[in-house]
Amino acid sequence: MAFGQPRIEFKNNAQMRTMHEAGLVLSQALDAAAAAAAPGVTTKHLDDVFAAVLSDAGAKSNFLGYHGFPATICTSVNDEVVHGIPGGRVLQDGDIISIDGGAIVNGWHSDSARTVIVGTADPEDQRLSDVTQAAMWRGIAALATGTHVGDIGAAIDDYVSSVPGKPLGILEDYVGHGIGSEMHMAPDVLNYRTNHRGPKIKPGLCLAIEPMLVRGGIETAVLEDDWTVVTTDGKRSCQWEHSVAVHDKGIWVLSAPDGGAEHLVPLGVTPVPIP
Ligand code: MG
Ligand code: MG
């Protein structure tokens, strides 16, 4: 099945520990950017806040200059799904914004995103964000309990379709990915169930797991800036993402200070630090 597909880069423990360092800097930078997201603040300000944390830590941005991307984070507001460019847009009360960033330490990458609702949350937006985040954690748990990468998308899909109330859509145009000496590597990590089981889960596999959910249809379009992806029906969207390592003793969420314990233990998975 791997015929013609790029090889997966399997990492040793030392390499994964360096990725963890990159993930911890990233987590702090996202904390700062998320805390700064408030009505009246520009998305450019969030980029400045994020960039300052990376710079203070001596880490580099993997977003800045990536295929010409001009900032250290993507800020995607409301109907913007992913890849929004920080700029003069002023956040309004009730906006839902996903902040996606990454950091490099000694050549090893991390990638993580979270969604923030600015000021007063529309309950349906809050639900969208809560379900997307919970879906991400189920996908991460499946990396620990599953045998193949396809188990992640199956777990995300099964969870999202089991949530009572108005159905939410899972985007298919954008997917998670392997990560390591580059930000985007093999394999693709789909957020939905397919007939393909995908590659085997083995120690040294590091993945960015990033479900993107929408309140409406899953069709997307790219704006004239050649970056910003929007829903074609204008409905709101949401993204959560973590970088996760598989090692021979278990999994560890590289971009969460507790390795993901708070959210994984209730799902029956106890993260184990990289030996
Ligand atoms: Mg990302
Ligand atoms: Mg990613």
PDB file of N, CA and C and ligand atoms in Angstrom, residues 111 177 184 208 210 241, ligand 2:
ATOM      1  N   ASP A 111       3.431  22.027  15.809  1.00  0.00           N
ATOM      2  CA  ASP A 111       2.303  22.640  15.102  1.00  0.00           C
ATOM      3  C   ASP A 111       1.061  22.413  15.958  1.00  0.00           C
ATOM      4  N   HIS A 177      -1.302  15.682   9.504  1.00  0.00           N
ATOM      5  CA  HIS A 177      -0.078  15.308   8.778  1.00  0.00           C
ATOM      6  C   HIS A 177       1.004  14.819   9.723  1.00  0.00           C
ATOM      7  N   HIS A 184       5.221  19.777   7.500  1.00  0.00           N
ATOM      8  CA  HIS A 184       4.232  18.943   6.809  1.00  0.00           C
ATOM      9  C   HIS A 184       4.929  17.765   6.153  1.00  0.00           C
ATOM     10  N   ALA A 208       0.500  15.567  13.523  1.00  0.00           N
ATOM     11  CA  ALA A 208      -0.340  16.707  13.882  1.00  0.00           C
ATOM     12  C   ALA A 208      -1.783  16.306  13.573  1.00  0.00           C
ATOM     13  N   GLU A 210      -5.621  17.370  13.572  1.00  0.00           N
ATOM     14  CA  GLU A 210      -6.263  18.688  13.511  1.00  0.00           C
ATOM     15  C   GLU A 210      -7.623  18.674  12.817  1.00  0.00           C
ATOM     16  N   GLU A 241      -5.869  21.669  17.126  1.00  0.00           N
ATOM     17  CA  GLU A 241      -4.743  20.832  16.659  1.00  0.00           C
ATOM     18  C   GLU A 241      -3.691  20.644  17.756  1.00  0.00           C
TER      19      GLU A 241
HETATM   20 MG    MG B   2      -0.982  21.228  10.970  1.00  0.00          MG
END
